[in-house]
């Protein structure tokens, strides 16, 4: 092995001598490079190979290349590149080849190889890398697309890109993304050739001898891809994606019309088709004879007309296709348009009325999903339609009896309308729902009670909730209870609540951090209390939370009544309790703290 490494170091000497001779590196720097290179060579020549060693080798060589580049710019010397940079690039490629042969399945390694070749190697070399990668990872469509895009955009070889896409489709005949990118590539190629031809014609050059096939210029190849793909992938979403790509190219108007007509003919029973057709009305410009609206008011009127045309299509759609999915598309469109900012009150009023009407019709047909009931109630509450909001919430609960969200919306409506029946409704909700899903309702009830009832009533709610909610969900509730106690009754109340809950597991670290913070905010902050809280917290979380141990040590050091002599004992207890990475983190943080960096 030593002979091989010595030989590889000797192979470096010509380039290193050139670097020193032309003044890019000093003699001491050359010696440092040889020393580092020897170490890296030993690592990649061992019997038991490690991927990280190859990565470190490559990274060192790339850093060296970049340093050479910067120093060339600084001294203004651009010669001898074939003897210096080309030699390093060739060596790095050899290392990449070894690594990719050893760890064939590592896609990230292959991609690093590709990135390196894009920056430092020739196009022919990168083409070979792509071929080798695709021979092993032919099951990954994204890699085929990457290679084809490179052939098209960097090598300017549409034929190579086309061949790659055709090979990829043999491996992945059902992959929508491949068809989309192949379709886009053919349209881009056609547009590029059309522009070239126009430039030649402008320059009055003879284009008859140049190769501009009519089937490519008119987008006929793209049309063939479209026809074949929609026969294989029968999906409205895929159809719309191809239409969206075609619309990026102005010369493909006929193809756009054909795709649009096929979409309406083949996917009439898909809500996405109707949604696309309706939204298209927004993009249709005013007729050629009409003047474009100049004032804000005229523009608002024009937008209003377009939206009415969209809604007319949606109305036709929900009659032809009366499904929940179709109504969802219609209502989402109405909500999107209502969310658009406008200075026209008339347009805003029409949008609101249109949205409410769509909600009501879908509700009457029982085709409104649960989350849209929530949005409807929120919209009604926002505009102070309290009576209707309550009616909708009641109807929603009848349909979705087990939904916590619907009960919450009804409670929001009752709270906003200042109903006297709120407490009773909370009780009804807890009867109807399973205890394990009631946490949001308990929190809502406690928050409402805090503003509406006495402290005793609110505390009674928290106590009931603690008994009703068990397991991980109770952690949030305990934190809320402690926060409320401190807000309403100060530190004394918070300490009482903490004492009452301290054996009621499970807890969170934040629960203990809150009571520690409350103690530290007091004028007479007692170290004995802080020790008690830290000890309780460490009993629960001492095996995994290094920050808790560090904070305890800092408290003993910084508090006026702290005992710095206890810090050594706390440190050794931490080392016994902490496990794995937490122990390493603690050692690092403790060392940095002692050095004054933390």
Coordinates of C-alpha atoms in Angstrom, one line a residue:
X1 CA 0.0 0.0 0.0
X2 CA 2.9 2.4 0.8
X3 CA 4.3 2.0 -2.7
X4 CA 0.9 2.9 -4.3
X5 CA 0.5 6.0 -2.1
X6 CA 4.1 7.0 -2.8
X7 CA 3.4 6.7 -6.5
X8 CA 0.3 8.7 -6.3
X9 CA 2.1 11.5 -4.4
X10 CA 4.9 11.5 -7.0
X11 CA 2.2 11.9 -9.7
X12 CA 1.2 15.1 -8.0
X13 CA 4.7 16.6 -8.0
X14 CA 4.6 18.2 -11.6
X15 CA 1.5 20.2 -10.8
X16 CA 2.8 21.2 -7.3
X17 CA 6.1 22.3 -8.8
X18 CA 4.2 24.4 -11.3
X19 CA 2.1 25.9 -8.5
X20 CA 5.3 26.9 -6.7
X21 CA 7.1 28.1 -9.8
X22 CA 4.5 30.5 -11.0
X23 CA 4.0 31.9 -7.5
X24 CA 0.5 30.7 -6.6
X25 CA 1.8 28.8 -3.5
X26 CA 4.8 29.1 -1.3
X27 CA 7.2 26.2 -0.5
X28 CA 5.8 25.8 3.0
X29 CA 2.2 25.6 1.5
X30 CA 3.3 22.9 -1.0
X31 CA 4.8 20.9 1.9
X32 CA 1.5 21.2 3.8
X33 CA -0.4 20.1 0.7
X34 CA 1.8 17.0 0.3
X35 CA 1.4 16.1 4.0
X36 CA -2.4 16.4 3.8
X37 CA -2.6 14.6 0.5
X38 CA -0.6 11.7 2.0
X39 CA -3.0 11.4 4.9
X40 CA -6.0 11.4 2.5
X41 CA -4.4 8.9 0.2
X42 CA -3.8 6.5 3.1
X43 CA -7.4 6.7 4.1
X44 CA -8.8 5.8 0.7
X45 CA -6.3 2.9 0.2
X46 CA -7.1 1.1 3.4
X47 CA -8.6 -2.4 3.3
X48 CA -11.8 -1.3 5.2
X49 CA -13.0 1.6 3.1
X50 CA -15.2 4.4 4.5
X51 CA -17.4 6.6 2.4
X52 CA -16.7 9.7 4.5
X53 CA -12.9 9.3 3.7
X54 CA -13.7 9.6 -0.1
X55 CA -16.0 12.6 0.5
X56 CA -13.3 14.3 2.6
X57 CA -10.7 13.6 -0.1
X58 CA -12.9 15.1 -2.8
X59 CA -13.8 18.1 -0.7
X60 CA -10.2 18.9 0.0
X61 CA -9.4 18.8 -3.7
X62 CA -12.4 21.0 -4.6
X63 CA -11.2 23.5 -1.9
X64 CA -7.8 23.4 -3.5
X65 CA -9.2 24.1 -6.9
X66 CA -11.2 27.0 -5.7
X67 CA -8.1 28.5 -3.9
X68 CA -6.0 28.1 -7.0
X69 CA -8.8 29.9 -9.0
X70 CA -8.9 32.8 -6.5
X71 CA -5.1 33.2 -6.4
X72 CA -5.0 33.2 -10.2
X73 CA -7.5 36.1 -10.3
X74 CA -5.4 37.9 -7.6
X75 CA -2.1 37.8 -9.5
X76 CA -3.7 37.8 -13.0
X77 CA -2.1 34.6 -14.2
X78 CA -4.2 32.3 -16.4
X79 CA -1.7 29.9 -18.0
X80 CA -0.7 26.3 -17.3
X81 CA -4.3 25.2 -16.5
X82 CA -3.9 21.9 -18.4
X83 CA -0.9 21.0 -16.2
X84 CA -2.5 22.1 -12.9
X85 CA -6.3 22.2 -12.8
X86 CA -6.9 19.5 -15.4
X87 CA -4.6 17.1 -13.4
X88 CA -6.6 17.7 -10.2
X89 CA -9.9 17.3 -11.9
X90 CA -8.8 14.1 -13.5
X91 CA -7.7 12.8 -10.1
X92 CA -11.0 13.8 -8.4
X93 CA -13.0 12.0 -11.1
X94 CA -10.9 8.8 -10.5
X95 CA -11.9 9.1 -6.8
X96 CA -15.5 9.6 -7.6
X97 CA -15.5 6.6 -10.0
X98 CA -14.0 4.4 -7.2
X99 CA -16.6 5.7 -4.7
X100 CA -19.6 5.3 -7.0
X101 CA -18.5 1.8 -7.9
X102 CA -18.2 0.8 -4.3
X103 CA -21.5 2.5 -3.1
X104 CA -23.6 2.2 -6.2
X105 CA -26.9 2.8 -4.5
X106 CA -26.0 6.1 -2.9
X107 CA -27.9 8.6 -5.1
X108 CA -26.5 11.6 -3.2
X109 CA -22.9 10.5 -4.1
X110 CA -23.8 10.3 -7.8
X111 CA -25.4 13.7 -7.6
X112 CA -22.3 15.2 -6.0
X113 CA -20.3 13.6 -8.9
X114 CA -22.7 15.3 -11.4
X115 CA -22.4 18.7 -9.6
X116 CA -18.5 18.4 -9.7
X117 CA -18.5 17.6 -13.4
X118 CA -20.9 20.4 -14.2
X119 CA -18.5 22.9 -12.7
X120 CA -15.0 21.5 -13.5
X121 CA -15.2 18.8 -16.2
X122 CA -16.1 18.7 -19.9
X123 CA -19.6 18.1 -21.2
X124 CA -18.5 14.8 -22.8
X125 CA -17.3 13.6 -19.3
X126 CA -20.6 14.6 -17.7
X127 CA -22.5 12.7 -20.4
X128 CA -20.7 9.5 -19.4
X129 CA -21.4 10.1 -15.7
X130 CA -25.1 10.4 -16.5
X131 CA -25.0 7.2 -18.5
X132 CA -23.3 5.3 -15.7
X133 CA -25.7 6.7 -13.1
X134 CA -28.8 5.9 -15.2
X135 CA -27.6 2.3 -15.8
X136 CA -27.8 1.7 -12.1
X137 CA -30.6 4.1 -11.0
X138 CA -33.0 3.6 -14.0
X139 CA -35.9 3.2 -11.5
X140 CA -35.7 7.0 -10.6
X141 CA -37.6 9.2 -13.1
X142 CA -36.2 12.4 -11.6
X143 CA -32.7 11.4 -12.6
X144 CA -33.8 10.7 -16.2
X145 CA -35.4 14.2 -16.3
X146 CA -32.3 15.8 -14.9
X147 CA -30.1 14.1 -17.5
X148 CA -32.5 15.1 -20.4
X149 CA -32.7 18.7 -19.2
X150 CA -28.9 18.9 -19.2
X151 CA -28.7 17.5 -22.7
X152 CA -31.3 20.0 -23.9
X153 CA -30.2 23.1 -22.0
X154 CA -26.4 22.7 -21.6
X155 CA -25.3 20.5 -24.5
X156 CA -28.1 22.0 -26.8
X157 CA -28.8 18.5 -28.0
X158 CA -32.5 18.0 -28.4
X159 CA -32.0 14.6 -30.1
X160 CA -30.0 13.3 -27.1
X161 CA -32.7 14.7 -24.7
X162 CA -35.4 13.0 -26.8
X163 CA -33.7 9.7 -26.7
X164 CA -33.3 9.9 -22.9
X165 CA -37.0 10.6 -22.5
X166 CA -37.9 7.7 -24.8
X167 CA -35.7 5.3 -22.8
X168 CA -37.1 6.6 -19.5
X169 CA -40.7 6.0 -20.7
X170 CA -39.8 2.4 -21.5
X171 CA -38.8 2.0 -17.8
X172 CA -41.7 4.2 -16.5
X173 CA -44.6 4.1 -18.9
X174 CA -47.1 5.3 -16.3
X175 CA -45.1 8.3 -14.9
X176 CA -46.9 11.6 -15.4
X177 CA -43.9 13.7 -14.6
X178 CA -41.9 12.2 -17.5
X179 CA -44.6 12.8 -20.0
X180 CA -45.0 16.4 -18.7
X181 CA -41.3 17.2 -19.0
X182 CA -41.0 15.5 -22.4
X183 CA -44.0 17.4 -23.7
X184 CA -42.5 20.7 -22.4
X185 CA -39.1 19.8 -24.0
X186 CA -40.6 19.3 -27.4
X187 CA -42.5 22.6 -27.2
X188 CA -39.4 24.5 -26.0
X189 CA -37.4 22.9 -28.9
X190 CA -40.1 24.0 -31.4
X191 CA -40.1 27.5 -30.1
X192 CA -36.3 27.7 -30.2
X193 CA -36.2 26.6 -33.9
X194 CA -39.0 29.0 -34.8
X195 CA -37.1 31.9 -33.3
X196 CA -33.9 30.8 -35.1
X197 CA -35.7 30.6 -38.4
X198 CA -37.2 34.1 -37.9
X199 CA -33.8 35.5 -37.2
X200 CA -32.4 34.0 -40.3
X201 CA -35.3 35.3 -42.4
X202 CA -34.8 38.8 -40.9
X203 CA -31.2 38.6 -41.9
X204 CA -32.4 37.5 -45.4
X205 CA -30.4 34.3 -45.3
X206 CA -31.4 31.2 -47.2
X207 CA -33.2 28.9 -44.8
X208 CA -34.1 26.2 -47.4
X209 CA -30.8 24.4 -46.9
X210 CA -31.2 24.5 -43.0
X211 CA -32.9 21.6 -41.2
X212 CA -36.2 23.0 -39.9
X213 CA -38.7 20.1 -40.0
X214 CA -42.3 21.3 -40.3
X215 CA -43.6 18.7 -37.8
X216 CA -41.4 20.1 -35.1
X217 CA -42.0 23.8 -35.9
X218 CA -45.8 23.3 -35.7
X219 CA -45.6 21.3 -32.5
X220 CA -46.7 18.1 -34.1
X221 CA -44.2 16.0 -32.0
X222 CA -45.5 17.6 -28.8
X223 CA -49.1 16.7 -30.0
X224 CA -48.1 13.1 -30.5
X225 CA -46.7 13.0 -27.0
X226 CA -49.9 14.5 -25.7
X227 CA -52.1 12.0 -27.5
X228 CA -50.1 9.0 -26.4
X229 CA -49.9 10.2 -22.8
X230 CA -53.6 10.8 -22.3
X231 CA -54.3 7.4 -23.7
X232 CA -52.1 5.9 -20.9
X233 CA -52.8 8.3 -18.0
X234 CA -56.5 8.9 -17.9
X235 CA -56.7 11.7 -15.3
X236 CA -58.2 15.2 -15.5
X237 CA -55.4 16.5 -13.3
X238 CA -52.8 15.3 -15.7
X239 CA -54.8 16.6 -18.7
X240 CA -54.9 20.1 -17.1
X241 CA -51.2 20.0 -16.3
X242 CA -50.4 19.4 -20.0
X243 CA -52.8 22.3 -21.0
X244 CA -51.0 24.6 -18.5
X245 CA -47.7 23.7 -20.1
X246 CA -49.0 24.3 -23.7
X247 CA -50.4 27.7 -22.6
X248 CA -46.8 28.9 -22.0
X249 CA -46.2 28.8 -25.8
X250 CA -47.9 31.3 -28.0
X251 CA -47.4 29.4 -31.2
X252 CA -49.3 26.4 -29.9
X253 CA -52.8 27.9 -30.0
X254 CA -54.3 25.0 -32.0
X255 CA -52.8 22.4 -29.7
X256 CA -54.2 24.4 -26.7
X257 CA -57.7 24.3 -28.2
X258 CA -57.4 20.6 -28.9
X259 CA -56.3 19.8 -25.4
X260 CA -59.1 22.0 -23.9
X261 CA -61.7 20.4 -26.1
X262 CA -60.5 16.9 -25.2
X263 CA -60.5 17.8 -21.5
X264 CA -64.2 18.7 -21.7
X265 CA -65.1 15.6 -23.7
X266 CA -63.1 13.0 -21.8
X267 CA -63.4 14.3 -18.2
X268 CA -66.9 15.7 -17.9
X269 CA -67.6 13.8 -14.7
X270 CA -64.5 15.2 -12.9
X271 CA -64.9 18.3 -10.7
X272 CA -61.4 19.4 -11.7
X273 CA -62.5 19.8 -15.3
X274 CA -65.4 22.1 -14.4
X275 CA -63.2 24.0 -11.9
X276 CA -60.6 24.6 -14.7
X277 CA -63.3 25.6 -17.2
X278 CA -64.9 28.0 -14.7
X279 CA -61.6 29.7 -13.6
X280 CA -60.6 30.1 -17.3
X281 CA -63.3 32.7 -17.6
X282 CA -61.2 35.0 -15.4
X283 CA -58.3 34.9 -17.9
X284 CA -60.4 35.6 -21.0
X285 CA -59.7 39.2 -22.1
X286 CA -62.4 41.7 -23.2
X287 CA -63.4 41.4 -26.8
X288 CA -61.1 43.1 -29.3
X289 CA -63.5 45.9 -30.2
X290 CA -64.0 47.0 -26.6
X291 CA -61.8 49.5 -24.8
X292 CA -59.9 48.3 -21.8
X293 CA -61.3 49.8 -18.6
X294 CA -59.3 52.8 -17.5
X295 CA -60.7 53.8 -14.1
X296 CA -60.8 51.7 -10.9
X297 CA -64.6 51.6 -10.9
X298 CA -64.6 50.3 -14.5
X299 CA -62.0 47.7 -13.7
X300 CA -64.1 46.5 -10.7
X301 CA -67.2 46.3 -13.0
X302 CA -65.1 44.2 -15.5
X303 CA -63.8 41.9 -12.7
X304 CA -67.4 41.5 -11.5
X305 CA -68.6 40.4 -14.9
X306 CA -65.8 37.9 -15.2
X307 CA -66.6 36.4 -11.8
X308 CA -70.3 36.2 -12.8
X309 CA -69.4 34.2 -15.9
X310 CA -67.2 31.9 -13.6
X311 CA -70.1 31.4 -11.3
X312 CA -72.5 30.7 -14.2
X313 CA -70.2 27.8 -15.2
X314 CA -70.0 26.6 -11.5
X315 CA -73.8 26.7 -11.3
X316 CA -74.0 24.6 -14.4
X317 CA -71.4 22.2 -13.0
X318 CA -73.2 21.6 -9.7
X319 CA -76.3 20.7 -11.6
X320 CA -74.5 18.3 -13.9
X321 CA -72.3 17.0 -11.2
X322 CA -74.0 17.3 -7.8
X323 CA -71.2 16.0 -5.6
X324 CA -69.4 17.2 -2.4
X325 CA -66.2 17.6 -4.4
X326 CA -67.9 19.8 -7.0
X327 CA -69.4 22.1 -4.3
X328 CA -66.1 22.2 -2.6
X329 CA -64.5 23.6 -5.8
X330 CA -67.3 26.2 -6.2
X331 CA -67.1 27.4 -2.6
X332 CA -63.3 27.5 -2.5
X333 CA -63.5 29.7 -5.6
X334 CA -66.0 32.0 -3.9
X335 CA -63.9 32.2 -0.8
X336 CA -60.7 33.0 -2.8
X337 CA -62.4 35.8 -4.7
X338 CA -63.9 37.2 -1.5
X339 CA -60.4 37.2 0.1
X340 CA -59.1 39.4 -2.8
X341 CA -58.6 43.0 -1.8
X342 CA -60.8 45.6 -3.6
X343 CA -61.7 49.2 -3.0
X344 CA -65.1 48.7 -4.6
X345 CA -67.7 48.1 -1.9
X346 CA -70.3 47.0 -4.5
X347 CA -67.9 44.2 -5.7
X348 CA -67.1 43.1 -2.2
X349 CA -70.8 43.0 -1.3
X350 CA -71.5 40.8 -4.4
X351 CA -68.7 38.5 -3.5
X352 CA -70.0 38.0 0.0
X353 CA -73.5 37.4 -1.2
X354 CA -72.3 34.9 -3.8
X355 CA -70.3 33.0 -1.1
X356 CA -73.2 32.9 1.3
X357 CA -75.5 31.7 -1.4
X358 CA -73.1 28.9 -2.4
X359 CA -72.8 27.8 1.3
X360 CA -76.6 27.7 1.8
X361 CA -77.3 25.7 -1.4
X362 CA -74.6 23.1 -0.6
X363 CA -76.0 22.9 3.0
X364 CA -79.5 22.3 1.7
X365 CA -78.3 19.5 -0.5
X366 CA -76.3 18.1 2.5
X367 CA -73.1 18.2 0.3
X368 CA -71.0 20.5 2.6
X369 CA -68.0 18.8 4.2
X370 CA -67.2 19.5 7.9
X371 CA -64.3 21.9 7.4
X372 CA -66.4 24.1 5.1
X373 CA -69.1 24.3 7.8
X374 CA -66.3 25.7 10.0
X375 CA -65.3 28.3 7.4
X376 CA -68.9 29.2 6.9
X377 CA -69.5 29.8 10.6
X378 CA -66.3 31.8 10.9
X379 CA -67.4 34.0 7.9
X380 CA -70.8 34.6 9.5
X381 CA -69.3 35.5 12.9
X382 CA -66.8 37.8 11.3
X383 CA -69.6 39.8 9.7
X384 CA -71.8 39.6 12.9
X385 CA -74.5 37.3 11.4
X386 CA -74.8 35.8 14.9
X387 CA -78.2 34.2 14.5
X388 CA -77.4 32.5 11.2
X389 CA -74.0 31.4 12.6
X390 CA -75.7 29.7 15.5
X391 CA -78.3 28.0 13.2
X392 CA -75.5 26.7 10.9
X393 CA -73.5 25.4 14.0
X394 CA -76.6 23.5 15.3
X395 CA -77.1 22.0 11.8
X396 CA -73.4 21.1 11.7
X397 CA -73.6 19.3 15.0
X398 CA -76.6 17.3 13.8
X399 CA -74.6 16.1 10.8
X400 CA -71.2 15.7 12.6
X401 CA -72.2 14.7 16.2
X402 CA -68.7 13.4 17.1
X403 CA -66.8 16.4 15.8
X404 CA -65.0 18.5 18.4
X405 CA -64.6 21.2 15.8
X406 CA -68.3 21.6 15.3
X407 CA -69.0 21.8 19.0
X408 CA -66.2 24.5 19.3
X409 CA -67.8 26.5 16.5
X410 CA -71.2 26.4 18.2
X411 CA -69.6 27.5 21.4
X412 CA -67.9 30.4 19.6
X413 CA -71.2 31.5 18.2
X414 CA -72.8 31.3 21.7
X415 CA -69.9 33.2 23.3
X416 CA -70.0 35.9 20.7
X417 CA -73.8 36.3 21.1
X418 CA -73.4 36.4 24.9
X419 CA -75.8 33.5 25.4
X420 CA -76.7 32.4 29.0
X421 CA -76.6 28.7 27.9
X422 CA -72.8 28.4 27.4
X423 CA -72.0 26.4 30.5
X424 CA -74.9 24.0 29.8
X425 CA -73.7 23.5 26.2
X426 CA -70.2 22.6 27.4
X427 CA -71.7 19.9 29.6
X428 CA -73.8 18.6 26.6
X429 CA -70.6 18.5 24.5
X430 CA -68.7 16.4 27.1
X431 CA -71.7 13.9 27.2
X432 CA -71.7 13.6 23.4
X433 CA -68.0 13.3 22.8
X434 CA -65.3 10.8 23.9
X435 CA -63.2 12.1 26.8
X436 CA -59.9 11.7 24.9
X437 CA -60.9 14.3 22.2
X438 CA -62.3 16.9 24.6
X439 CA -59.1 18.8 25.5
X440 CA -59.8 21.8 23.1
X441 CA -63.2 22.1 24.7
X442 CA -61.9 22.1 28.2
X443 CA -59.4 24.8 27.3
X444 CA -62.1 26.9 25.6
X445 CA -64.4 26.5 28.6
X446 CA -61.6 27.6 31.1
X447 CA -60.6 30.6 28.9
X448 CA -64.2 31.7 28.5
X449 CA -64.8 31.3 32.3
X450 CA -61.7 33.4 33.1
X451 CA -63.4 36.4 31.5
X452 CA -67.0 35.6 32.4
X453 CA -67.0 33.9 35.8
X454 CA -65.4 34.1 39.3
X455 CA -62.0 32.6 40.1
X456 CA -63.6 29.8 42.1
X457 CA -65.7 28.8 39.0
X458 CA -62.7 28.8 36.7
X459 CA -60.6 26.8 39.1
X460 CA -63.5 24.3 39.5
X461 CA -63.4 23.9 35.7
X462 CA -59.6 23.3 35.7
X463 CA -60.0 20.7 38.4
X464 CA -62.7 18.9 36.6
X465 CA -60.6 18.9 33.4
X466 CA -57.5 17.5 35.2
X467 CA -59.7 14.6 36.4
X468 CA -61.3 14.1 32.9
X469 CA -58.2 14.3 30.7
X470 CA -55.5 11.8 31.2
X471 CA -52.3 10.8 29.5
X472 CA -50.2 13.0 27.2
X473 CA -53.1 15.4 26.6
X474 CA -53.2 16.5 30.2
X475 CA -49.7 18.0 29.9
X476 CA -51.0 21.1 28.0
X477 CA -53.9 21.4 30.5
X478 CA -51.5 21.5 33.5
X479 CA -49.4 24.2 31.9
X480 CA -52.6 26.3 31.2
X481 CA -53.8 25.7 34.8
X482 CA -50.4 26.9 36.2
X483 CA -50.4 30.0 34.0
X484 CA -53.9 30.9 35.0
X485 CA -53.1 30.5 38.7
X486 CA -50.2 32.9 38.4
X487 CA -52.2 35.4 36.4
X488 CA -55.2 35.3 38.7
X489 CA -53.6 34.8 42.2
X490 CA -49.9 35.5 41.9
X491 CA -47.0 33.3 43.0
X492 CA -48.7 32.0 46.1
X493 CA -51.6 30.6 44.1
X494 CA -49.3 29.2 41.4
X495 CA -47.2 27.4 44.1
X496 CA -50.3 25.9 45.6
X497 CA -51.4 24.6 42.2
X498 CA -47.9 23.2 41.5
X499 CA -48.0 21.4 44.8
X500 CA -51.4 19.9 44.1
X501 CA -50.2 18.7 40.6
X502 CA -46.6 17.6 41.4
X503 CA -47.5 13.9 41.7
X504 CA -50.1 14.0 38.8
X505 CA -48.0 12.6 35.9
X506 CA -47.2 13.1 33.1
X507 CA -45.5 16.5 33.0
X508 CA -43.5 18.6 30.5
X509 CA -40.2 20.3 31.1
X510 CA -42.1 23.6 30.4
X511 CA -44.4 23.0 33.4
X512 CA -41.3 23.0 35.7
X513 CA -39.6 25.9 33.9
X514 CA -42.8 28.0 34.4
X515 CA -42.8 27.6 38.2
X516 CA -39.0 28.2 38.2
X517 CA -39.5 31.4 36.2
X518 CA -42.4 32.5 38.5
X519 CA -40.1 32.0 41.6
X520 CA -37.3 34.1 39.9
X521 CA -39.7 37.0 39.3
X522 CA -40.3 37.4 43.0
X523 CA -38.5 40.1 45.0
X524 CA -37.5 37.6 47.6
X525 CA -36.5 34.7 45.3
X526 CA -35.8 31.7 47.5
X527 CA -33.0 29.4 46.5
X528 CA -34.5 26.6 48.6
X529 CA -37.6 26.7 46.4
X530 CA -35.6 26.8 43.2
X531 CA -33.7 23.7 44.4
X532 CA -37.0 21.9 45.1
X533 CA -38.3 22.7 41.6
X534 CA -35.0 21.7 39.9
X535 CA -34.9 18.4 41.8
X536 CA -38.5 17.6 40.9
X537 CA -37.8 18.4 37.2
X538 CA -34.6 16.3 37.2
X539 CA -36.4 13.4 38.7
X540 CA -38.7 13.4 35.6
X541 CA -36.3 14.6 32.8
X542 CA -32.8 14.3 34.2
X543 CA -31.9 11.4 31.9
X544 CA -32.4 13.3 28.6
X545 CA -32.3 17.1 29.2
X546 CA -28.8 18.5 29.5
X547 CA -30.0 22.1 29.6
X548 CA -31.9 21.5 32.8
X549 CA -28.7 20.3 34.5
X550 CA -26.7 23.3 33.2
X551 CA -29.4 25.8 34.4
X552 CA -29.3 24.2 37.9
X553 CA -25.5 24.6 38.0
X554 CA -25.8 28.2 36.8
X555 CA -28.4 28.9 39.5
X556 CA -26.1 27.7 42.2
X557 CA -23.3 29.8 40.9
X558 CA -25.3 33.0 40.2
X559 CA -28.0 33.2 43.0
X560 CA -27.0 35.3 46.0
X561 CA -27.9 32.3 48.3
X562 CA -26.5 29.6 45.9
X563 CA -23.9 27.1 47.0
X564 CA -21.1 27.0 44.3
X565 CA -19.6 24.0 46.2
X566 CA -22.7 21.9 45.1
X567 CA -21.8 22.3 41.4
X568 CA -19.3 19.4 41.4
X569 CA -21.8 17.1 42.9
X570 CA -24.5 18.2 40.4
X571 CA -22.0 17.6 37.6
X572 CA -21.3 14.0 38.6
X573 CA -25.0 13.3 39.1
X574 CA -25.7 14.6 35.6
X575 CA -22.9 12.4 34.2
X576 CA -24.5 9.3 35.9
X577 CA -28.1 10.1 34.7
X578 CA -27.6 11.5 31.2
X579 CA -27.5 9.0 28.4
X580 CA -26.0 9.0 24.9
X581 CA -25.8 12.3 23.0
X582 CA -27.3 14.2 25.9
X583 CA -24.2 13.3 28.1
X584 CA -21.9 14.5 25.3
X585 CA -23.9 17.8 24.9
X586 CA -23.7 18.4 28.7
X587 CA -19.9 17.9 28.8
X588 CA -19.5 20.3 25.9
X589 CA -21.8 23.0 27.4
X590 CA -20.2 22.6 30.8
X591 CA -16.7 23.0 29.3
X592 CA -17.8 26.1 27.3
X593 CA -19.4 27.6 30.5
X594 CA -16.2 27.1 32.5
X595 CA -14.2 28.7 29.7
X596 CA -16.5 31.7 29.8
X597 CA -18.1 31.1 26.3
X598 CA -21.6 30.2 27.5

